[in-house]
mmCIF file of C-alpha atoms in Angstrom:
data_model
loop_
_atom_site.group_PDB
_atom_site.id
_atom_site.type_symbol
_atom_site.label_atom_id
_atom_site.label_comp_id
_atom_site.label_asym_id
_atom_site.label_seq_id
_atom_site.Cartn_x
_atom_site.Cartn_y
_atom_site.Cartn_z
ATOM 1 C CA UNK A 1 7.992 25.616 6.728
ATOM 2 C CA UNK A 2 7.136 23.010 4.383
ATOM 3 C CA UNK A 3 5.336 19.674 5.529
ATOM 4 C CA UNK A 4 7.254 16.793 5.737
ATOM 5 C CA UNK A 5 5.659 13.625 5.158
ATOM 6 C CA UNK A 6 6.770 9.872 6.354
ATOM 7 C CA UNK A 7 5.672 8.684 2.510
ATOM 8 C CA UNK A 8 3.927 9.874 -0.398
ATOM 9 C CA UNK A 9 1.814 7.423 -2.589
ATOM 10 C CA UNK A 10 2.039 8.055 -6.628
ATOM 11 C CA UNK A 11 -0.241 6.059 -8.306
ATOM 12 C CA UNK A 12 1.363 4.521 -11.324
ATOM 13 C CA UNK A 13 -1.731 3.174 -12.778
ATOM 14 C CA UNK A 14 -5.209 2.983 -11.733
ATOM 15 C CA UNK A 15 -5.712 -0.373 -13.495
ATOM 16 C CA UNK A 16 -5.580 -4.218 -11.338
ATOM 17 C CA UNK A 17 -5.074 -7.951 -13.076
ATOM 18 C CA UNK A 18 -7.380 -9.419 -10.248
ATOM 19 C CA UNK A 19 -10.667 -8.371 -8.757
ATOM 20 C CA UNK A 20 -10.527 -8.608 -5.407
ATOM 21 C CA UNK A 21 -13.607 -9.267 -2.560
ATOM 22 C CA UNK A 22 -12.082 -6.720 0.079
ATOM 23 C CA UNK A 23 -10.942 -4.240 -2.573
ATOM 24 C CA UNK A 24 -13.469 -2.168 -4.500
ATOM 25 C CA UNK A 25 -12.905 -1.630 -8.200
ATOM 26 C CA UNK A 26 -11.922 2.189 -8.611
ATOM 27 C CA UNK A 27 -14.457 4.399 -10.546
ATOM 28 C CA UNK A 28 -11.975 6.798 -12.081
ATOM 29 C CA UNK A 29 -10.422 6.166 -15.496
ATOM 30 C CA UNK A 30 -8.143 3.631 -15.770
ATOM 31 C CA UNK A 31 -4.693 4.577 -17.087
ATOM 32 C CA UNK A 32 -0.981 4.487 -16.600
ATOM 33 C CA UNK A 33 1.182 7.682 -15.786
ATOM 34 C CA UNK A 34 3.551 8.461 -18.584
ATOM 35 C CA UNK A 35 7.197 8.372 -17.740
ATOM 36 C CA UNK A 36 7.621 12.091 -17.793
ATOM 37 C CA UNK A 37 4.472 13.351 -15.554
ATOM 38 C CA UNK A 38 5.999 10.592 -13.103
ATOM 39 C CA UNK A 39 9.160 12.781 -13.524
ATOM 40 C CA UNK A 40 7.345 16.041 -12.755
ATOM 41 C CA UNK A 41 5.588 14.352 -9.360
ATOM 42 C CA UNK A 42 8.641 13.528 -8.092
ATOM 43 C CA UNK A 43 10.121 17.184 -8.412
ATOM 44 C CA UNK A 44 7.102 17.993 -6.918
ATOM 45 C CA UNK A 45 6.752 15.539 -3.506
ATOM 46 C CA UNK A 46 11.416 15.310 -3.120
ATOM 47 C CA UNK A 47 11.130 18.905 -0.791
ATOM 48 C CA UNK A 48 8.574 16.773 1.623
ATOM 49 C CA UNK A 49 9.790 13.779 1.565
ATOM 50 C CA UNK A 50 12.616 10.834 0.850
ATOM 51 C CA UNK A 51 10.289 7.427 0.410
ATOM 52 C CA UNK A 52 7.465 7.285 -1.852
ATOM 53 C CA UNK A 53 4.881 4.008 -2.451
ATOM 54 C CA UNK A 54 3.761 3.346 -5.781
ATOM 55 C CA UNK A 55 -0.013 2.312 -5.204
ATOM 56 C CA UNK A 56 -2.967 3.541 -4.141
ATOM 57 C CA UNK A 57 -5.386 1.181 -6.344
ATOM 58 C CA UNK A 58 -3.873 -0.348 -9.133
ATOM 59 C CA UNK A 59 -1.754 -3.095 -9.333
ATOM 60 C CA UNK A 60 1.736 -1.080 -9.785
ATOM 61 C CA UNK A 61 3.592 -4.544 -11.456
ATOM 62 C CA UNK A 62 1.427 -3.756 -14.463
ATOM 63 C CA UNK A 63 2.863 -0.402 -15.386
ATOM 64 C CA UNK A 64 5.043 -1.639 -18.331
ATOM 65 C CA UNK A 65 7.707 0.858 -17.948
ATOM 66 C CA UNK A 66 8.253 0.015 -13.629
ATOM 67 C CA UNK A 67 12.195 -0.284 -14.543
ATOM 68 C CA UNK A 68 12.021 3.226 -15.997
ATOM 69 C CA UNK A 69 10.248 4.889 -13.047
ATOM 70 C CA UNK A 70 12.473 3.468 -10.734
ATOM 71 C CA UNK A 71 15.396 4.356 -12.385
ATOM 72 C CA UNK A 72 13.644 8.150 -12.351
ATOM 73 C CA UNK A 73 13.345 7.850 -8.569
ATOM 74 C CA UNK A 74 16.640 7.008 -7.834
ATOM 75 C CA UNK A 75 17.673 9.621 -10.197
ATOM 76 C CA UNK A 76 16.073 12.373 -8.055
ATOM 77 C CA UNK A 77 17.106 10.752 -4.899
ATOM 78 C CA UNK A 78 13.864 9.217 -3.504
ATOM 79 C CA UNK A 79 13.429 5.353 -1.887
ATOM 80 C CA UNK A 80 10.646 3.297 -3.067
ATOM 81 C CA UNK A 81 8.419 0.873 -1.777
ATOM 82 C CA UNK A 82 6.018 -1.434 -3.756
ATOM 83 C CA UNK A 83 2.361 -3.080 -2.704
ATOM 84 C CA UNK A 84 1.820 -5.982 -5.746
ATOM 85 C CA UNK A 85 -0.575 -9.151 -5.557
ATOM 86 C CA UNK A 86 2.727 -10.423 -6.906
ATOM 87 C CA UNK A 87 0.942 -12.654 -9.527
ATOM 88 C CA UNK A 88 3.447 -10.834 -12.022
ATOM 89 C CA UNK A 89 6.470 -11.569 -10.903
ATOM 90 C CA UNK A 90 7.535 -13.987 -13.591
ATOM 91 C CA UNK A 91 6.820 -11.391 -15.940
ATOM 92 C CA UNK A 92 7.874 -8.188 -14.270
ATOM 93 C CA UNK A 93 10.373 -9.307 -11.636
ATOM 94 C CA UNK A 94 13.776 -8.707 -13.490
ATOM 95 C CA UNK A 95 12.374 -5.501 -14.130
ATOM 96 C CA UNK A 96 12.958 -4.962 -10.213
ATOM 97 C CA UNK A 97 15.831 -6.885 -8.781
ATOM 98 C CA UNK A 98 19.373 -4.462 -8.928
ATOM 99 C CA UNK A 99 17.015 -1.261 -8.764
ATOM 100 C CA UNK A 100 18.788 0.613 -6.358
ATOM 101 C CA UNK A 101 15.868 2.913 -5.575
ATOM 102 C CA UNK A 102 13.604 -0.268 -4.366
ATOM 103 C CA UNK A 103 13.805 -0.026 -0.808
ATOM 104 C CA UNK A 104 10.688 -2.308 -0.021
ATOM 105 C CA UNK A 105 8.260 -4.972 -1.059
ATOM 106 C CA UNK A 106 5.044 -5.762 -0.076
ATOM 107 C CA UNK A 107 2.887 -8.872 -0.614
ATOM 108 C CA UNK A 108 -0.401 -8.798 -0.540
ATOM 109 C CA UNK A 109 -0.898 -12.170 -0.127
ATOM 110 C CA UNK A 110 -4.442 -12.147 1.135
ATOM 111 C CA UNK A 111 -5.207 -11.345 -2.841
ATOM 112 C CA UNK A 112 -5.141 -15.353 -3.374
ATOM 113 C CA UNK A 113 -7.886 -16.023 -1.628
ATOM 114 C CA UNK A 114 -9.885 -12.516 -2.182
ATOM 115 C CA UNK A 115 -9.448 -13.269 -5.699
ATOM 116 C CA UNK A 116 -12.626 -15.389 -6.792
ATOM 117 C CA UNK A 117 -11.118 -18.178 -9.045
ATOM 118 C CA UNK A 118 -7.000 -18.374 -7.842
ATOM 119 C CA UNK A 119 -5.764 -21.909 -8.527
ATOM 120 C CA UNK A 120 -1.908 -23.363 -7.562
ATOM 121 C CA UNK A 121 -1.476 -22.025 -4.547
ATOM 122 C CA UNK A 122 2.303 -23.337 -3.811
ATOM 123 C CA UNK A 123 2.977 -22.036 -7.267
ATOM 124 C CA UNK A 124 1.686 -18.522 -6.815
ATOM 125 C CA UNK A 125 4.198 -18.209 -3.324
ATOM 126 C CA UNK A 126 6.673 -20.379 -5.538
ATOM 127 C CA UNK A 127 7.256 -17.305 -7.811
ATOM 128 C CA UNK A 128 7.307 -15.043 -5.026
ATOM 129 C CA UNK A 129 9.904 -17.092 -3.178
ATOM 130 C CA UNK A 130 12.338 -17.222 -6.134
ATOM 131 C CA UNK A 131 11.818 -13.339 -6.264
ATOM 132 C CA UNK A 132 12.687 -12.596 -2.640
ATOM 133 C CA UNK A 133 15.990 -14.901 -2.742
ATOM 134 C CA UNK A 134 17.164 -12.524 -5.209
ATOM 135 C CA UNK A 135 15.562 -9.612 -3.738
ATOM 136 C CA UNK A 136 17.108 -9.909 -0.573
ATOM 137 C CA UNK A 137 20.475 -10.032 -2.203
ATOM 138 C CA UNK A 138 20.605 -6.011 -3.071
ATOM 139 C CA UNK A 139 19.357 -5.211 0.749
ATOM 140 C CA UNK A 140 15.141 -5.445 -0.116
ATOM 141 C CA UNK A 141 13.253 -5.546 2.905
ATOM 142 C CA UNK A 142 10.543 -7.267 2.238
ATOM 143 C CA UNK A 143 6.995 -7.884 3.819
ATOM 144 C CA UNK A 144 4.231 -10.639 3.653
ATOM 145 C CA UNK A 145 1.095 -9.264 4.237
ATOM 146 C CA UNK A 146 -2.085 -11.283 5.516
ATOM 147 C CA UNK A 147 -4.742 -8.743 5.893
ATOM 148 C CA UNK A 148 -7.906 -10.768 6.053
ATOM 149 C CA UNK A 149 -8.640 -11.490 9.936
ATOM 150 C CA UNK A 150 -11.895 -11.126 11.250
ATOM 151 C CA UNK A 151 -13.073 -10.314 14.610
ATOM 152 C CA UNK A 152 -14.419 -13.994 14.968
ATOM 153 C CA UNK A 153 -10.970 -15.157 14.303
ATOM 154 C CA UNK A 154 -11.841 -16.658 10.668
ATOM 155 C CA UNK A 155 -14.157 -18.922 9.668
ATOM 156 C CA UNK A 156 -12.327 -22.659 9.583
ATOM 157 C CA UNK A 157 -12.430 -22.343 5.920
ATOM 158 C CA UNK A 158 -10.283 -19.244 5.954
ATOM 159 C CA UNK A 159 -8.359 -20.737 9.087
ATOM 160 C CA UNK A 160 -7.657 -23.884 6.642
ATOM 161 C CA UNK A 161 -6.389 -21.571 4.199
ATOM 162 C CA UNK A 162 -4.043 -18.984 5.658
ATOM 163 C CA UNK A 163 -2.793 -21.980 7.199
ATOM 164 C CA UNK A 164 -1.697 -23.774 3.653
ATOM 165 C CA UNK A 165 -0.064 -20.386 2.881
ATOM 166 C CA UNK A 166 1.741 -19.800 6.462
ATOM 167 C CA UNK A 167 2.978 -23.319 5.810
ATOM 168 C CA UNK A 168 4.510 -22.747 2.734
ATOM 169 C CA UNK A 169 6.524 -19.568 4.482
ATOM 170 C CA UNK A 170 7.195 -22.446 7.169
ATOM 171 C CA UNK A 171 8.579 -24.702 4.674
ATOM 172 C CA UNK A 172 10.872 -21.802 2.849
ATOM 173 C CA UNK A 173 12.839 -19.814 5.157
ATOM 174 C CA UNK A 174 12.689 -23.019 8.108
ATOM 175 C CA UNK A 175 10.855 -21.698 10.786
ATOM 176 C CA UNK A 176 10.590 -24.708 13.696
ATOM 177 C CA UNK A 177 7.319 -22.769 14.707
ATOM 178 C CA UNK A 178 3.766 -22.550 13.560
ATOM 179 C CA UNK A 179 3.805 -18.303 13.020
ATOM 180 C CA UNK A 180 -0.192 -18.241 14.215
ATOM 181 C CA UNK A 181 1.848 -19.078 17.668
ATOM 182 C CA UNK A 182 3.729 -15.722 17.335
ATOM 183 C CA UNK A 183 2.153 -13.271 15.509
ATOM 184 C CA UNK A 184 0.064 -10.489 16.969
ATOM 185 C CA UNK A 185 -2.529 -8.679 14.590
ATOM 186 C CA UNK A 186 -1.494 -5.449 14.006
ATOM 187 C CA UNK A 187 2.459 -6.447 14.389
ATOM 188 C CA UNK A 188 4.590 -8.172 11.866
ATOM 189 C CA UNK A 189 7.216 -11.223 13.051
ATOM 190 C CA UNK A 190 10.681 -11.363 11.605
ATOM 191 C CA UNK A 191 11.258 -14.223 9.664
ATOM 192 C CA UNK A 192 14.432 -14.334 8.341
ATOM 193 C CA UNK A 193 16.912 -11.139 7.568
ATOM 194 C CA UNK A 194 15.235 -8.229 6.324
ATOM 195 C CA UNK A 195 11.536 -10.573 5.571
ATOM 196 C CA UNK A 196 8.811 -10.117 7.540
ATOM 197 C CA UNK A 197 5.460 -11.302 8.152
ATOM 198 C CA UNK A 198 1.987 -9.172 9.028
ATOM 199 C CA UNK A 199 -1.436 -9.958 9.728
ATOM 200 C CA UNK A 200 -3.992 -7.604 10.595
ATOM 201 C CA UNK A 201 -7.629 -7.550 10.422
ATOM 202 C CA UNK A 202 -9.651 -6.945 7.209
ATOM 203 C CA UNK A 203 -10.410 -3.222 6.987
ATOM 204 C CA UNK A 204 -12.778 -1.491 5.106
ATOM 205 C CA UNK A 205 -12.780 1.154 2.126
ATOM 206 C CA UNK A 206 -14.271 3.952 3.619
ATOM 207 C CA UNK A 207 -17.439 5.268 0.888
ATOM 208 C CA UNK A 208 -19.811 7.987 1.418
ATOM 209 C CA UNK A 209 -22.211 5.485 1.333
ATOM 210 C CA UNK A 210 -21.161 4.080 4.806
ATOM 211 C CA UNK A 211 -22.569 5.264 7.797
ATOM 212 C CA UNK A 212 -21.821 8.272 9.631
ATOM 213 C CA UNK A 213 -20.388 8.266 13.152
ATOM 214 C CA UNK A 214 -19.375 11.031 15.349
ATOM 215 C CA UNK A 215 -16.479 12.031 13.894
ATOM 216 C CA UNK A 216 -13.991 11.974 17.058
ATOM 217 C CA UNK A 217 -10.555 10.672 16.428
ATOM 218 C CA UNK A 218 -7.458 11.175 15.219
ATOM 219 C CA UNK A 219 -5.713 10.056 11.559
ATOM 220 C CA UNK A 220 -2.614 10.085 10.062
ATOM 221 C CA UNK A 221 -3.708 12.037 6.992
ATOM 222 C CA UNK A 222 -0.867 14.719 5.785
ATOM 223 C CA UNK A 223 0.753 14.485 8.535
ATOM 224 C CA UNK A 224 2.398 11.558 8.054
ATOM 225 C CA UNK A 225 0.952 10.982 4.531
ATOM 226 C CA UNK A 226 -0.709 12.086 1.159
ATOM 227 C CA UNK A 227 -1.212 10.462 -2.129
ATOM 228 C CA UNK A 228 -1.165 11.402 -5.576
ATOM 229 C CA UNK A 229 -3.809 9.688 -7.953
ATOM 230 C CA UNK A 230 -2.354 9.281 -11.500
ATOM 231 C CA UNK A 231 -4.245 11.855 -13.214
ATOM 232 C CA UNK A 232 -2.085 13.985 -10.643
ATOM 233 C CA UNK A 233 -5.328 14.462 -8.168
ATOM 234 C CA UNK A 234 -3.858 14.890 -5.030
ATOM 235 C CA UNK A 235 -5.964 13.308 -1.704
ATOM 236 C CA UNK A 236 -4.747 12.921 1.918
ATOM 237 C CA UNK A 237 -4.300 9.412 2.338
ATOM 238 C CA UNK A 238 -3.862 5.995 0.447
ATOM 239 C CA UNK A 239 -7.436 5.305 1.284
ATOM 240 C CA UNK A 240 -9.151 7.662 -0.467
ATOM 241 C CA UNK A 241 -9.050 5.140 -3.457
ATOM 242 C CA UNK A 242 -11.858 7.338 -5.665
ATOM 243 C CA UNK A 243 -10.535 10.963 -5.223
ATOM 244 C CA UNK A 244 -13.299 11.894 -3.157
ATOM 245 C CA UNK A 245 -11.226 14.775 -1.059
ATOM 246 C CA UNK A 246 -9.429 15.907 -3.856
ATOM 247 C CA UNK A 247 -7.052 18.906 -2.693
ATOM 248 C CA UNK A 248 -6.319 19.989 -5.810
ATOM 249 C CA UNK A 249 -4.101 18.930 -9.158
ATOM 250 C CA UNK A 250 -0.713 18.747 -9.643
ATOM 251 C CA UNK A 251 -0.587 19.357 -12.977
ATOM 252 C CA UNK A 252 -2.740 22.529 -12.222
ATOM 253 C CA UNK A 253 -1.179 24.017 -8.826
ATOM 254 C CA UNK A 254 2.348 22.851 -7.308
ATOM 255 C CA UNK A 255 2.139 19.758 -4.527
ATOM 256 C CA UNK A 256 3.759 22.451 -2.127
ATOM 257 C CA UNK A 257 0.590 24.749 -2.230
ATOM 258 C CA UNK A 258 -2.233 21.799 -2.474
ATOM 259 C CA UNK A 259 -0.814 20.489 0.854
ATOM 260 C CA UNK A 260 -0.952 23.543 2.649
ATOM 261 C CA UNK A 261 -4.073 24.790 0.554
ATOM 262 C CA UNK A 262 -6.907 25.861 2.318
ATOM 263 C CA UNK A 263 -9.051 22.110 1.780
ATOM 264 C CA UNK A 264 -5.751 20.665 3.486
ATOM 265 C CA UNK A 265 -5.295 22.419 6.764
ATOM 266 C CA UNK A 266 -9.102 22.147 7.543
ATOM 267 C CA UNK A 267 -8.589 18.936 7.501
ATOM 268 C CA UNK A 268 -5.435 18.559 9.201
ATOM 269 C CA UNK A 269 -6.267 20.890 12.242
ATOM 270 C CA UNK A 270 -9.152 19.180 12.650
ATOM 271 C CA UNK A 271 -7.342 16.243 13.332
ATOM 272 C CA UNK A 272 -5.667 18.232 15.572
ATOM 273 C CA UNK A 273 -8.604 18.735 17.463
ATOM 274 C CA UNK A 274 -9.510 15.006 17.092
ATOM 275 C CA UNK A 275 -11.927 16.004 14.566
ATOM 276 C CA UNK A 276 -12.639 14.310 11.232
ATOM 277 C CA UNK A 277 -14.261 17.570 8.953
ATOM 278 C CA UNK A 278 -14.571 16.137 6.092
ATOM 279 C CA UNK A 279 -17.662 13.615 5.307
ATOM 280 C CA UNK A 280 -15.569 10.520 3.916
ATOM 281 C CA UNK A 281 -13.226 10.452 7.405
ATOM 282 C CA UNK A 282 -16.531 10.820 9.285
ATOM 283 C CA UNK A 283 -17.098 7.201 7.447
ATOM 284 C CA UNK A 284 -13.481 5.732 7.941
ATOM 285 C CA UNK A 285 -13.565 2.450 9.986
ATOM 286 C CA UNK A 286 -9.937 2.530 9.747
ATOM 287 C CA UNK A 287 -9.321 6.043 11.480
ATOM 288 C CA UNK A 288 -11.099 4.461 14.524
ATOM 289 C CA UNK A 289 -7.493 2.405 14.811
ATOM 290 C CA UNK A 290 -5.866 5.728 16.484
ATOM 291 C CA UNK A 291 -7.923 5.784 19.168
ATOM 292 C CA UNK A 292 -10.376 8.822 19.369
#
């Protein structure tokens, strides 16, 4: 019986327009996938799944041909949701809107201020507003994400400026509440019809070069996930940003047998037994989320 996942991630290119603090620049080669490997993937990961997310590092609004590969996923059936900075939009964005396989966009609006140097703040979300008017006109869901909490709440410079962007959502879709008031980290807040909003706390990358703990917990990781890195390295969840449990190649061995290889059900029974085996989970703040 084949593994079914919730998601797959393809990585569409491993290359980003900004730098940000809380995101590590990627090791690997940066490059784009061509059109027709993108094709192949998708042959591959359609028996294990129907949604797939085009990111794992990267910034996916880059990819110059994003039309085309959306057009290929609707073509083979598959919904698809997109993580962007969104700093592309006025480039990229008619690229998107009437794509009938785009199911979902995510903002990553915490970028702004993780990105040393942003400037025009109510211009950036400007661009992103006019997007999501449109977007929400073909049935988009779409998500604002604020991932930059910290377990002191924020210093009262980063207070100052989530609140300057929560304002501006304020101001757009005419909320008569300040969202801080609402929100619960961890849990989004609807916002208008099919737009959300999310914080969370800041997590970390997980490295090799972070300390060990126990390993006792549970994770997510092909079960309800995997992720394919553009040069077709397959890994068990979004996080593994550098490859580091690589399960195998798709352009070597099908998706179907690197999922249930050998490398892969290790690793998932583990879980199983609330056991991270492999060294990089052992050093994964975020798999400490699902309780142990």
């Amino acid at each position: 019986m084949l593994k079914n996942f919730k998601k797959v991630y393809i990585e569409i290119t491993s290359i980003c327009n900004l730098a940000c603090s809380f995101c590590p620049q990627t090791q690997r080669v940066k490059k784009f996938i061509d059109p027709e490997v993108f094709r192949n993937v998708l042959d591959q990961v359609k028996p294990h799944t129907d949604y797939i997310y085009l990111h794992v590092k990267g910034e996916p609004l880059l990819h110059p041909k994003i039309d085309l590969l959306l057009e290929s996923a609707h073509e083979k059936g598959l919904k698809v949701n997109i993580t962007t900075n969104g700093t592309l939009l006025p480039k990229t964005g008619h690229k998107l809107i009437g794509q009938p396989a785009l199911r979902q966009m995510n903002f990553s609006l915490h970028s702004f201020d993780g990105h040393e140097g942003s400037v025009d703040r109510e211009g950036y979300l400007g661009h992103i507003f006019t997007f999501v008017r449109e977007a929400v006109k073909h049935n988009v869901i779409i998500s604002f994400r604020l991932w930059n909490l910290t377990p002191d709440n924020l210093t009262n410079v980063e207070r100052q400026r989530n609140r300057a962007t929560l304002e501006q959502l304020e101001q757009e879709f005419g909320l008569d509440y300040r969202i801080e008031e609402k929100v619960v980290p961890g849990s989004g807040i609807k916002i208008a019809p099919n737009i959300y909003l999310n914080q969370d706390h800041e997590f970390e990358w997980p490295s090799l070069s972070a300390p060990e703990d126990d390993g006792k917990g549970f994770c997510h990781a092909l079960r309800s996930q995997a992720a394919v890195l553009v040069d077709g390295t397959v890994v068990p969840c979004c996080l593994d940003g550098e490859g580091v449990i690589n399960l195998g190649n798709v352009h070597e061995q099908s998706f179907t047998d690197i999922v249930e290889g050998e490398r892969a059900n290790r690793l998932y029974y583990g879980f199983s037994r609330r056991e991270a085996v492999e060294e990089l989970c052992r050093k994964c703040g975020y798999r400490k989320r699902f309780g142990t």
